Short mmCIF file of C-alpha atoms in Angstrom, two decimals:
data_model
loop_
_atom_site.label_atom_id
_atom_site.label_comp_id
_atom_site.label_asym_id
_atom_site.label_seq_id
_atom_site.Cartn_x
_atom_site.Cartn_y
_atom_site.Cartn_z
CA MET A 1 83.46 46.41 -47.54
CA PRO A 2 83.74 50.21 -48.27
CA GLY A 3 87.24 51.13 -49.67
CA ASP A 4 90.06 48.69 -49.27
CA GLU A 5 90.18 49.11 -45.34
CA ARG A 6 90.26 45.74 -43.73
CA VAL A 7 88.17 45.16 -40.81
CA PRO A 8 88.90 42.28 -38.79
CA ARG A 9 86.08 39.40 -38.02
CA VAL A 10 85.10 39.63 -34.34
CA LEU A 11 82.95 37.51 -32.06
CA VAL A 12 81.03 38.94 -29.64
CA GLY A 13 79.34 36.78 -26.72
CA TRP A 14 76.51 38.59 -24.64
CA VAL A 15 75.04 37.79 -21.56
CA PRO A 16 71.68 39.55 -21.28
CA ASP A 17 70.81 41.54 -18.10
CA TRP A 18 74.03 40.88 -16.66
CA PRO A 19 73.74 43.83 -14.23
CA VAL A 20 70.80 41.85 -12.78
CA ALA A 21 72.31 38.40 -13.08
CA ALA A 22 75.59 39.81 -11.48
CA VAL A 23 73.73 41.27 -8.32
CA LEU A 24 71.16 38.49 -7.70
CA GLY A 25 73.73 35.69 -8.62
CA ALA A 26 71.42 34.04 -11.44
CA GLU A 27 68.82 34.89 -13.94
CA PRO A 28 65.84 35.69 -11.79
CA GLY A 29 62.76 33.94 -12.50
CA PRO A 30 59.74 35.40 -14.64
CA ARG A 31 57.71 36.31 -11.85
CA ARG A 32 60.41 38.19 -10.14
CA LEU A 33 60.53 42.02 -10.96
CA VAL A 34 63.90 43.72 -10.74
CA ALA A 35 65.20 46.62 -11.96
CA VAL A 36 69.04 47.63 -11.27
CA VAL A 37 69.49 51.49 -11.22
CA GLU A 38 72.24 54.14 -11.18
CA ARG A 39 71.92 57.96 -10.71
CA GLY A 40 68.13 57.41 -10.88
CA ARG A 41 67.59 55.84 -13.90
CA VAL A 42 67.08 51.92 -14.94
CA VAL A 43 70.30 50.54 -16.38
CA ALA A 44 69.14 46.81 -16.62
CA ALA A 45 65.78 45.10 -15.88
CA SER A 46 64.72 41.30 -15.46
CA GLY A 47 62.55 39.63 -18.10
CA GLY A 48 59.71 39.80 -15.85
CA ALA A 49 60.02 43.56 -15.41
CA ARG A 50 60.64 44.30 -19.08
CA ALA A 51 57.28 42.34 -19.77
CA VAL A 52 55.26 44.80 -17.83
CA GLY A 53 57.08 47.86 -19.31
CA VAL A 54 60.30 48.89 -17.59
CA ARG A 55 62.70 49.82 -19.82
CA ARG A 56 66.43 50.82 -19.75
CA GLY A 57 66.75 54.43 -19.46
CA GLN A 58 63.70 55.03 -17.48
CA GLN A 59 63.62 57.09 -14.45
CA VAL A 60 63.36 55.21 -11.14
CA ARG A 61 60.14 57.01 -10.35
CA SER A 62 58.33 56.03 -13.79
CA ALA A 63 59.30 52.61 -13.23
CA GLN A 64 58.10 52.29 -9.66
CA ALA A 65 54.63 54.02 -11.11
CA LEU A 66 54.40 51.12 -13.51
CA VAL A 67 55.26 48.52 -11.23
CA GLN A 68 54.11 48.65 -7.67
CA ASP A 69 56.17 45.52 -6.31
CA LEU A 70 59.31 46.35 -8.11
CA GLU A 71 62.72 45.68 -6.61
CA VAL A 72 65.20 48.43 -7.05
CA VAL A 73 68.79 47.56 -6.57
CA GLU A 74 71.70 49.81 -6.80
CA ARG A 75 74.33 48.92 -9.61
CA ASP A 76 77.52 47.62 -8.45
CA THR A 77 79.90 47.66 -10.93
CA ASP A 78 82.69 45.91 -8.92
CA ALA A 79 80.31 42.91 -8.35
CA GLU A 80 79.67 42.95 -12.15
CA ALA A 81 83.34 42.81 -13.15
CA ALA A 82 84.04 40.06 -10.25
CA ALA A 83 81.19 38.10 -11.10
CA PHE A 84 81.65 37.85 -14.76
CA GLU A 85 85.51 36.50 -14.32
CA PRO A 86 84.39 32.90 -14.40
CA VAL A 87 82.42 33.61 -17.50
CA ALA A 88 85.61 35.12 -19.32
CA ASP A 89 87.77 32.02 -18.14
CA ALA A 90 85.29 29.70 -19.50
CA VAL A 91 85.42 31.52 -22.91
CA GLY A 92 89.08 32.02 -22.65
CA ALA A 93 89.71 28.02 -22.58
CA LEU A 94 88.23 28.28 -26.04
CA ALA A 95 90.05 31.23 -27.78
CA ALA A 96 93.38 32.72 -27.00
CA HIS A 97 92.51 36.32 -28.01
CA LEU A 98 89.88 37.10 -25.40
CA GLU A 99 88.92 40.62 -24.68
CA VAL A 100 86.27 41.82 -22.23
CA VAL A 101 84.39 45.05 -23.49
CA ARG A 102 82.81 45.58 -20.28
CA PRO A 103 81.23 42.96 -17.70
CA GLY A 104 78.62 41.02 -19.62
CA VAL A 105 80.13 41.49 -23.24
CA LEU A 106 83.34 39.87 -24.50
CA ALA A 107 84.72 39.59 -27.83
CA VAL A 108 87.11 37.18 -29.31
CA ALA A 109 89.11 37.35 -32.80
CA ALA A 110 87.03 35.67 -34.67
CA ALA A 111 89.36 34.53 -37.67
CA GLY A 112 92.22 32.11 -36.23
CA ALA A 113 89.79 30.72 -33.46
CA ALA A 114 87.13 29.81 -36.18
CA ARG A 115 89.79 28.05 -38.21
CA PHE A 116 90.67 25.91 -35.03
CA HIS A 117 87.25 25.04 -34.33
CA GLY A 118 86.20 24.20 -37.95
CA GLY A 119 84.21 27.07 -38.72
CA GLU A 120 82.47 30.44 -37.66
CA ASP A 121 79.24 28.52 -36.70
CA VAL A 122 81.04 25.81 -34.79
CA LEU A 123 83.11 28.52 -32.76
CA ALA A 124 79.91 30.52 -32.08
CA GLU A 125 77.95 27.38 -30.63
CA ARG A 126 80.99 26.47 -28.43
CA ILE A 127 80.98 29.68 -26.87
CA VAL A 128 77.31 29.70 -26.03
CA ASP A 129 77.76 26.38 -24.77
CA ALA A 130 80.65 27.62 -22.63
CA VAL A 131 78.85 30.36 -21.09
CA GLU A 132 75.91 28.35 -20.40
CA THR A 133 78.07 25.74 -18.19
CA THR A 134 78.69 28.84 -15.90
CA GLY A 135 74.98 29.20 -15.46
CA HIS A 136 74.08 32.06 -17.55
CA PRO A 137 72.35 32.29 -20.98
CA CYS A 138 74.39 33.70 -24.01
CA ARG A 139 73.98 34.97 -27.27
CA ALA A 140 76.66 35.37 -29.74
CA GLY A 141 77.39 37.07 -32.97
CA ILE A 142 79.92 37.39 -35.75
CA ALA A 143 80.54 40.18 -37.99
CA ASP A 144 83.48 42.52 -39.10
CA GLY A 145 84.25 45.05 -36.18
CA LEU A 146 83.32 45.31 -32.96
CA PHE A 147 80.37 47.58 -33.34
CA ALA A 148 78.39 45.48 -35.63
CA ALA A 149 79.36 42.16 -33.92
CA GLN A 150 77.66 43.44 -30.91
CA LEU A 151 74.34 44.16 -32.64
CA ALA A 152 74.84 40.66 -34.42
CA ALA A 153 75.24 39.16 -31.04
CA ARG A 154 71.56 40.37 -30.12
CA ALA A 155 70.30 38.89 -33.32
CA GLU A 156 72.43 35.77 -32.84
CA ARG A 157 73.43 36.25 -36.43
CA ILE A 158 76.83 35.33 -38.20
CA VAL A 159 77.12 38.06 -40.78
CA PRO A 160 79.12 37.26 -44.04
CA PRO A 161 82.29 38.88 -44.66
CA GLY A 162 82.30 42.08 -46.30
CA HIS A 163 78.05 42.38 -45.36
CA SER A 164 78.85 44.50 -42.35
CA ALA A 165 77.59 47.69 -43.96
CA ARG A 166 74.31 45.92 -45.36
CA PHE A 167 73.34 44.42 -42.18
CA LEU A 168 73.83 47.65 -40.30
CA ALA A 169 71.64 49.59 -42.64
CA ALA A 170 68.31 48.68 -41.39
CA HIS A 171 69.20 49.61 -37.84
CA PRO A 172 67.97 52.89 -35.98
CA VAL A 173 70.49 55.70 -35.58
CA ALA A 174 70.16 55.20 -31.90
CA GLU A 175 72.27 52.39 -32.12
CA LEU A 176 75.33 54.47 -32.20
CA GLY A 177 75.05 55.19 -28.37
CA ASP A 178 75.25 59.05 -28.93
CA ASP A 179 71.68 60.52 -28.07
CA ARG A 180 72.60 63.87 -29.08
CA LEU A 181 73.72 62.95 -32.62
CA ALA A 182 70.86 60.65 -32.83
CA GLY A 183 68.35 63.20 -32.14
CA LEU A 184 69.73 65.67 -34.46
CA LEU A 185 69.87 62.95 -37.49
CA LEU A 186 66.39 62.43 -36.45
CA ARG A 187 65.47 65.96 -36.74
CA LEU A 188 67.09 65.92 -40.25
CA GLY A 189 64.94 62.77 -41.45
CA ILE A 190 67.95 60.52 -41.28
CA THR A 191 66.49 57.44 -39.24
CA THR A 192 68.66 54.41 -40.18
CA LEU A 193 72.49 53.62 -40.10
CA GLY A 194 72.20 53.15 -43.77
CA GLN A 195 70.70 56.81 -44.59
CA PHE A 196 73.43 58.15 -42.37
CA ALA A 197 76.13 56.03 -44.12
CA ALA A 198 75.00 57.31 -47.50
CA LEU A 199 76.05 60.75 -46.60
CA PRO A 200 79.32 61.99 -47.97
CA ALA A 201 82.12 61.98 -45.21
CA SER A 202 83.51 65.11 -45.91
CA SER A 203 80.06 66.45 -45.44
CA VAL A 204 79.62 64.82 -42.22
CA ALA A 205 83.06 65.83 -40.86
CA ASP A 206 81.93 69.43 -41.64
CA ARG A 207 78.36 69.25 -39.97
CA PHE A 208 79.07 67.03 -37.25
CA GLY A 209 82.90 67.16 -36.20
CA ALA A 210 85.23 64.55 -35.23
CA GLY A 211 82.13 62.76 -33.06
CA GLY A 212 80.08 62.37 -36.16
CA THR A 213 83.15 61.14 -38.33
CA LEU A 214 83.60 58.67 -36.16
CA ALA A 215 80.00 57.73 -35.84
CA HIS A 216 80.00 57.82 -39.52
CA ARG A 217 82.37 55.08 -39.89
CA LEU A 218 81.11 52.76 -37.70
CA ALA A 219 77.57 53.19 -39.90
CA ARG A 220 79.58 52.27 -42.55
CA GLY A 221 80.68 48.88 -41.14
CA LEU A 222 84.29 50.04 -40.46
CA GLU A 223 86.05 50.62 -37.20
CA ALA A 224 85.79 53.74 -35.33
CA ARG A 225 89.33 54.89 -35.77
CA PRO A 226 91.92 52.88 -38.36
CA VAL A 227 94.21 50.81 -36.19
CA VAL A 228 98.16 51.90 -36.81
CA ALA A 229 101.44 50.00 -36.61
CA ARG A 230 103.31 49.86 -33.60
CA PRO A 231 106.21 52.24 -34.13
CA PRO A 232 109.58 50.11 -34.69
CA GLY A 233 111.62 49.63 -31.71
CA THR A 234 108.96 51.28 -29.42
CA ASP A 235 108.04 49.47 -26.13
CA LEU A 236 104.89 50.91 -24.86
CA THR A 237 104.31 48.55 -21.83
CA VAL A 238 104.77 50.02 -18.28
CA GLU A 239 105.62 48.17 -15.39
CA GLU A 240 105.54 48.59 -11.33
CA ARG A 241 107.41 46.39 -9.38
CA PHE A 242 106.88 46.32 -5.45
CA GLU A 243 109.75 45.75 -3.07
CA GLU A 244 106.68 43.97 -0.65
CA PRO A 245 104.36 41.58 -2.17
CA PHE A 246 100.60 42.30 -1.87
CA THR A 247 98.00 40.06 -1.11
CA VAL A 248 95.24 42.38 -1.32
CA ALA A 249 93.93 44.44 -4.38
CA GLU A 250 93.66 47.96 -2.45
CA PRO A 251 97.45 49.17 -2.78
CA LEU A 252 97.49 47.52 -6.17
CA VAL A 253 94.55 50.10 -6.86
CA PHE A 254 96.67 53.09 -6.07
CA ALA A 255 99.76 52.05 -8.24
CA ALA A 256 97.21 51.35 -11.46
CA ARG A 257 96.28 54.86 -11.47
CA ALA A 258 100.04 56.11 -11.70
CA LEU A 259 100.80 53.26 -13.92
CA ALA A 260 97.61 54.19 -16.03
CA GLU A 261 99.14 58.06 -16.10
CA ARG A 262 102.49 56.60 -17.44
CA LEU A 263 101.03 54.57 -20.25
CA HIS A 264 99.08 57.47 -21.47
CA ALA A 265 102.08 59.74 -21.22
CA GLY A 266 104.12 57.34 -23.39
CA LEU A 267 101.29 56.96 -25.81
CA ALA A 268 100.98 60.65 -26.11
CA SER A 269 104.47 61.14 -26.88
CA ALA A 270 104.36 58.60 -29.40
CA GLY A 271 101.15 60.55 -30.99
CA LEU A 272 99.07 57.39 -30.12
CA ALA A 273 96.04 56.17 -28.23
CA CYS A 274 95.09 52.76 -27.43
CA GLU A 275 91.51 50.94 -27.58
CA ARG A 276 92.72 47.85 -25.57
CA VAL A 277 94.74 47.34 -22.71
CA GLU A 278 96.14 44.19 -21.38
CA ILE A 279 96.36 43.86 -17.78
CA GLU A 280 99.12 41.28 -16.14
CA VAL A 281 100.28 40.52 -12.32
CA GLN A 282 103.10 38.95 -11.59
CA CYS A 283 103.23 36.52 -8.07
CA ALA A 284 106.20 35.99 -6.15
CA ASP A 285 106.13 32.14 -7.15
CA GLY A 286 106.58 33.09 -10.81
CA THR A 287 103.07 32.48 -11.97
CA THR A 288 101.14 35.27 -13.86
CA ALA A 289 97.56 36.10 -14.55
CA CYS A 290 96.45 38.21 -17.30
CA ARG A 291 93.16 39.68 -18.73
CA ALA A 292 92.72 42.01 -21.79
CA TRP A 293 90.04 44.91 -21.73
CA ARG A 294 88.53 46.60 -24.55
CA HIS A 295 86.72 49.70 -24.78
CA GLU A 296 84.01 50.86 -27.33
CA GLY A 297 86.20 54.36 -27.71
CA VAL A 298 89.77 55.22 -26.96
CA LEU A 299 90.77 54.19 -23.42
CA SER A 300 91.28 57.44 -21.18
CA VAL A 301 93.37 57.40 -17.93
CA GLY A 302 90.35 57.01 -15.60
CA ALA A 303 88.68 54.13 -18.00
CA VAL A 304 92.15 52.32 -17.81
CA ALA A 305 92.32 52.69 -14.01
CA GLU A 306 88.77 51.57 -13.44
CA ARG A 307 89.38 48.33 -15.57
CA VAL A 308 92.59 47.61 -13.56
CA ARG A 309 90.79 48.14 -10.50
CA TRP A 310 87.84 45.74 -11.53
CA GLN A 311 90.29 43.27 -12.79
CA LEU A 312 92.23 43.17 -9.58
CA GLN A 313 89.09 43.21 -7.32
CA ALA A 314 87.99 40.14 -9.19
CA TRP A 315 91.23 38.28 -9.13
CA GLN A 316 91.56 39.07 -5.26
CA ARG A 317 87.96 37.46 -4.71
CA ARG A 318 89.37 34.22 -6.63
CA ALA A 319 92.28 34.09 -4.76
CA VAL A 320 94.65 34.72 -7.62
CA PHE A 321 97.50 36.05 -5.59
CA ASP A 322 96.65 35.06 -2.14
CA GLU A 323 99.59 33.99 0.30
CA ARG A 324 99.85 30.69 -1.56
CA ALA A 325 101.05 32.58 -4.63
CA GLY A 326 103.43 34.92 -2.43
CA GLY A 327 101.52 38.10 -3.45
CA VAL A 328 101.54 40.47 -6.50
CA VAL A 329 105.52 41.51 -6.79
CA ALA A 330 104.70 43.12 -10.52
CA LEU A 331 101.78 45.21 -12.31
CA ARG A 332 101.91 45.52 -15.91
CA LEU A 333 99.86 47.44 -18.65
CA LEU A 334 100.38 46.59 -22.18
CA PRO A 335 98.60 48.43 -24.69
CA ASP A 336 96.80 47.01 -27.88
CA GLY A 337 94.57 48.32 -30.53
CA LEU A 338 96.89 51.54 -31.26
CA VAL A 339 95.08 54.31 -33.26
CA HIS A 340 96.32 57.81 -33.80
CA ASP A 341 95.57 60.26 -31.06
CA PRO A 342 93.35 63.33 -31.93
CA GLY A 343 94.66 65.44 -29.39
CA ARG A 344 93.04 68.23 -27.25
CA GLN A 345 92.93 71.84 -28.32
CA LEU A 346 93.49 74.48 -25.25
CA SER A 347 91.95 77.84 -25.36
CA LEU A 348 93.40 81.00 -24.00
CA GLU A 349 91.40 80.88 -21.23
CA ASP A 350 92.07 77.40 -19.74
CA GLY A 351 93.62 79.21 -16.52
CA ASP A 352 96.41 77.81 -14.27
CA HIS A 353 97.06 74.52 -15.83
CA GLU A 354 99.30 73.36 -12.81
CA ALA A 355 96.38 73.97 -10.48
CA THR A 356 94.15 72.30 -12.67
CA ALA A 357 96.54 69.14 -13.16
CA ARG A 358 96.69 69.15 -9.33
CA ALA A 359 92.89 68.90 -8.94
CA GLU A 360 92.66 66.36 -11.61
CA ARG A 361 95.01 64.01 -10.08
CA ALA A 362 93.31 64.46 -6.66
CA VAL A 363 90.10 63.41 -8.20
CA ALA A 364 91.79 60.64 -9.94
CA ARG A 365 93.13 59.05 -6.85
CA VAL A 366 89.38 59.36 -5.53
CA GLN A 367 88.24 58.15 -8.88
CA ALA A 368 90.78 54.90 -8.10
CA ILE A 369 89.28 53.98 -4.65
CA LEU A 370 85.40 54.77 -5.38
CA GLY A 371 85.15 54.01 -9.33
CA HIS A 372 84.96 55.83 -12.30
CA THR A 373 81.59 57.48 -11.99
CA ALA A 374 81.73 58.42 -8.06
CA PRO A 375 83.31 61.85 -8.29
CA ALA A 376 81.09 63.71 -10.64
CA THR A 377 80.14 67.41 -11.95
CA ALA A 378 76.61 68.82 -12.23
CA GLU A 379 75.15 71.01 -14.85
CA LEU A 380 71.80 72.71 -15.30
CA ALA A 381 70.14 71.29 -18.26
CA GLY A 382 66.73 71.42 -19.98
CA GLY A 383 63.72 69.13 -18.78
CA ARG A 384 60.26 68.82 -17.50
CA ALA A 385 60.68 67.19 -14.29
CA PRO A 386 62.90 68.61 -11.43
CA ALA A 387 65.10 65.56 -11.49
CA ASP A 388 65.53 66.36 -15.18
CA ARG A 389 67.09 69.76 -14.74
CA THR A 390 70.50 68.54 -13.76
CA VAL A 391 72.86 66.25 -15.41
CA ARG A 392 75.82 64.49 -13.18
CA THR A 393 78.54 63.75 -15.37
CA PRO A 394 81.45 61.24 -14.06
CA TRP A 395 84.86 63.46 -13.92
CA GLY A 396 86.94 63.29 -17.16
CA ASP A 397 83.94 62.35 -19.43
CA ALA A 398 82.44 64.82 -21.96
CA HIS A 399 79.38 66.63 -20.50
CA GLN A 400 76.18 65.44 -22.16
CA GLU A 401 75.00 68.40 -23.76
CA ARG A 402 71.05 69.38 -23.35
CA ARG A 403 69.51 72.62 -24.13
CA ALA A 404 68.44 74.43 -21.23
CA ASP A 405 66.71 77.27 -22.94
CA GLY A 406 63.86 74.98 -24.13
CA PRO A 407 60.77 75.36 -24.97
CA TRP A 408 59.88 72.75 -22.50
CA PRO A 409 56.18 72.65 -22.59
CA GLY A 410 54.55 71.60 -19.19
CA ARG A 411 57.90 72.71 -17.32
CA LEU A 412 56.61 74.22 -14.22
CA PRO A 413 57.64 78.07 -13.53
CA ALA A 414 60.14 79.17 -10.54
CA PRO A 415 60.42 78.57 -7.91
CA SER A 416 61.99 74.77 -8.39
CA PRO A 417 61.92 72.66 -5.46
CA THR A 418 64.81 73.07 -3.00
CA HIS A 419 65.25 69.11 -2.66
CA VAL A 420 64.46 66.33 -5.43
CA PRO A 421 64.78 62.80 -3.87
CA ASP A 422 66.91 60.13 -5.95
CA THR A 423 64.35 57.68 -5.47
CA PRO A 424 60.77 59.41 -5.18
CA PRO A 425 58.66 58.01 -2.29
CA PRO A 426 55.27 56.96 -3.06
CA VAL A 427 51.97 58.45 -1.43
CA ARG A 428 48.53 58.60 -1.70
CA LEU A 429 46.30 61.83 -2.36
CA LEU A 430 42.97 61.67 -0.70
CA ASP A 431 39.70 63.66 -1.34
CA ALA A 432 37.40 64.39 1.59
CA ASP A 433 35.42 61.13 1.17
CA GLY A 434 38.76 59.07 1.51
CA HIS A 435 38.86 58.51 -2.22
CA ASP A 436 42.20 58.56 -4.21
CA VAL A 437 42.21 61.83 -6.24
CA GLN A 438 42.75 61.05 -9.85
CA VAL A 439 43.53 63.20 -12.66
CA THR A 440 41.32 62.97 -15.86
CA ALA A 441 42.66 63.40 -19.69
CA ARG A 442 41.27 66.74 -19.37
CA ALA A 443 43.52 67.56 -16.38
CA GLU A 444 40.71 67.86 -14.09
CA VAL A 445 41.06 66.36 -10.64
CA SER A 446 38.22 64.00 -9.23
CA GLY A 447 37.88 65.80 -6.29
CA ALA A 448 39.68 68.63 -4.30
CA PRO A 449 42.71 67.10 -2.34
CA ALA A 450 42.05 66.78 1.38
CA ARG A 451 44.39 64.36 3.04
CA LEU A 452 48.30 63.33 2.02
CA LEU A 453 49.29 59.92 3.04
CA LEU A 454 53.28 59.73 3.27
CA PRO A 455 55.53 56.67 4.17
CA ALA A 456 56.08 58.49 7.90
CA GLY A 457 52.35 59.64 8.54
CA SER A 458 49.61 61.40 7.29
CA ALA A 459 48.67 65.31 6.86
CA ASP A 460 45.75 67.38 6.12
CA VAL A 461 45.88 69.42 2.68
CA ALA A 462 46.07 73.15 3.72
CA ALA A 463 46.29 74.41 -0.13
CA TRP A 464 47.00 73.03 -3.35
CA ALA A 465 47.60 74.18 -7.11
CA GLY A 466 47.49 72.59 -10.12
CA PRO A 467 47.37 70.03 -11.90
CA TRP A 468 49.99 70.81 -14.76
CA PRO A 469 49.66 67.99 -17.38
CA GLU A 470 52.64 66.51 -19.30
CA GLN A 471 52.90 63.98 -22.17
CA GLU A 472 56.33 63.01 -22.98
CA ARG A 473 57.35 60.71 -25.89
CA TRP A 474 54.09 60.29 -27.31
CA TRP A 475 55.24 58.59 -30.50
CA ASP A 476 57.29 56.23 -28.84
CA PRO A 477 54.63 53.43 -27.46
CA GLU A 478 57.64 52.16 -25.16
CA GLN A 479 58.71 55.10 -23.46
CA ALA A 480 55.43 57.43 -23.95
CA ARG A 481 54.39 58.79 -20.33
CA ARG A 482 51.70 60.96 -19.19
CA THR A 483 52.12 62.84 -15.76
CA ALA A 484 50.66 65.39 -14.06
CA ARG A 485 51.89 67.56 -11.08
CA MET A 486 50.59 69.42 -8.14
CA GLN A 487 51.97 71.54 -5.40
CA VAL A 488 50.48 70.72 -2.12
CA VAL A 489 51.12 72.60 1.19
CA THR A 490 50.14 70.77 4.58
CA HIS A 491 48.42 71.98 7.79
CA ASP A 492 52.12 71.28 9.32
CA GLY A 493 53.89 73.76 6.85
CA ARG A 494 55.19 71.24 4.41
CA ALA A 495 55.30 72.35 0.95
CA LEU A 496 55.63 69.44 -1.72
CA LEU A 497 55.69 68.71 -5.31
CA LEU A 498 53.56 65.72 -6.19
CA ALA A 499 53.28 63.65 -9.61
CA VAL A 500 51.29 60.96 -10.64
CA THR A 501 51.74 58.55 -13.36
CA ALA A 502 49.80 55.82 -14.13
CA GLY A 503 47.44 56.57 -11.27
CA ARG A 504 50.22 56.61 -8.60
CA TRP A 505 51.12 59.50 -6.68
CA HIS A 506 54.59 59.99 -5.56
CA VAL A 507 56.73 62.80 -4.08
CA GLU A 508 59.13 64.75 -6.93
CA GLY A 509 60.54 67.36 -4.79
CA ASP A 510 60.03 69.82 -1.47
CA TYR A 511 60.27 73.58 -1.16
CA ASP A 512 61.57 73.36 2.76
CA SER A 513 64.36 75.34 3.18
#
């Protein structure tokens, strides 16, 4: 282990493709081609869909171009959290210190549980068996620290104590989960976590800042932030008691947001932040329910409120605080996994702080009702396709930086389409003989476009321009994509931007005012 810093042993249980399983209620068969999408990109796919090329992070239109019969389902994080509750209960019966990292992934403090069950291998086997009794497949892995344990779970490995850095060394830098940092490291010739970990920590801090320092610690097999002791005599728990018991989750969700803000205010006053939070409700009949949630970074106010909402709605679906229990009379948040808070330096141009605070509180209330990802900000960004030129970021999260100034070979010149559909509708583009128009490798059309078959009808083509070819990620066989775009004007006055991928056309945007 690098240095003298002690990293706890962690067991991670992982249910593959959980968003798919949560939506469908069970693991789909190999012939069922399903993709769960969020904001126009694939977040999970069934085994059958992956077998024919659908990948996480793909744009919906690319996945649909690959698989004509693909079932596209919008992601439902509330349903994912509620469906995962029986899985967490099954594992919680075997290990006391259970934490939900996110729906589909849970973590267990391995040291004590392994001693109780007779060894780490026995513990991992029993965790897998417990999850499989709920009807879901499971993989388990054990390593030093949460980051290494999650990768170990994918490989179904038990990494010996002190060997996490060696285990991580061969993994690509993309596993750090920071696309911007990974892209920069790749341009510098640093392709693996081992190469990144070998860099001096001071040089990493100077070149990549605080985010790079956290990632460097993970690559070295350490925790992202060293855990600190709770200040003596300090009670950081926050609680809200209700005069009238609640038997539904919605009123509790409003209280949870205010409670999360109080929690962070108390932590900030002590110069701390937390990576784990324990959510507890007390019912009128004296019974309590408790669940710990863990985050792969520091839990923000929005992240805490979102996890409380998930948990409360999951408990409501399982009738944890219904009329028989008398309803909820108290809600508590108990922070754990304390780390030093790096803080935030305001600039002289931050403006009216009170107005900003009012706006943040208003958006926070919307987030508490609709979910963390619902209110979002949009920024112009770089990209070739029209849908790539904007980035939507959940309110309160760090913006995803993407250069807008290019160069972007293959990008269409102005003007851009006025409307870009979330799910591009498929169309057929025919020549005068009724044959499908194809685009050759030399960017030539097989015939002049004459007719466009749309989902709601058809129209004759009055004018067209293009095609403009584009080849992306040619170096990556799994994500490589070749696309050609064409502008078409129909006789009824519609101006459309069409794109063809893998021989299938779809509408990428329209120019109507």
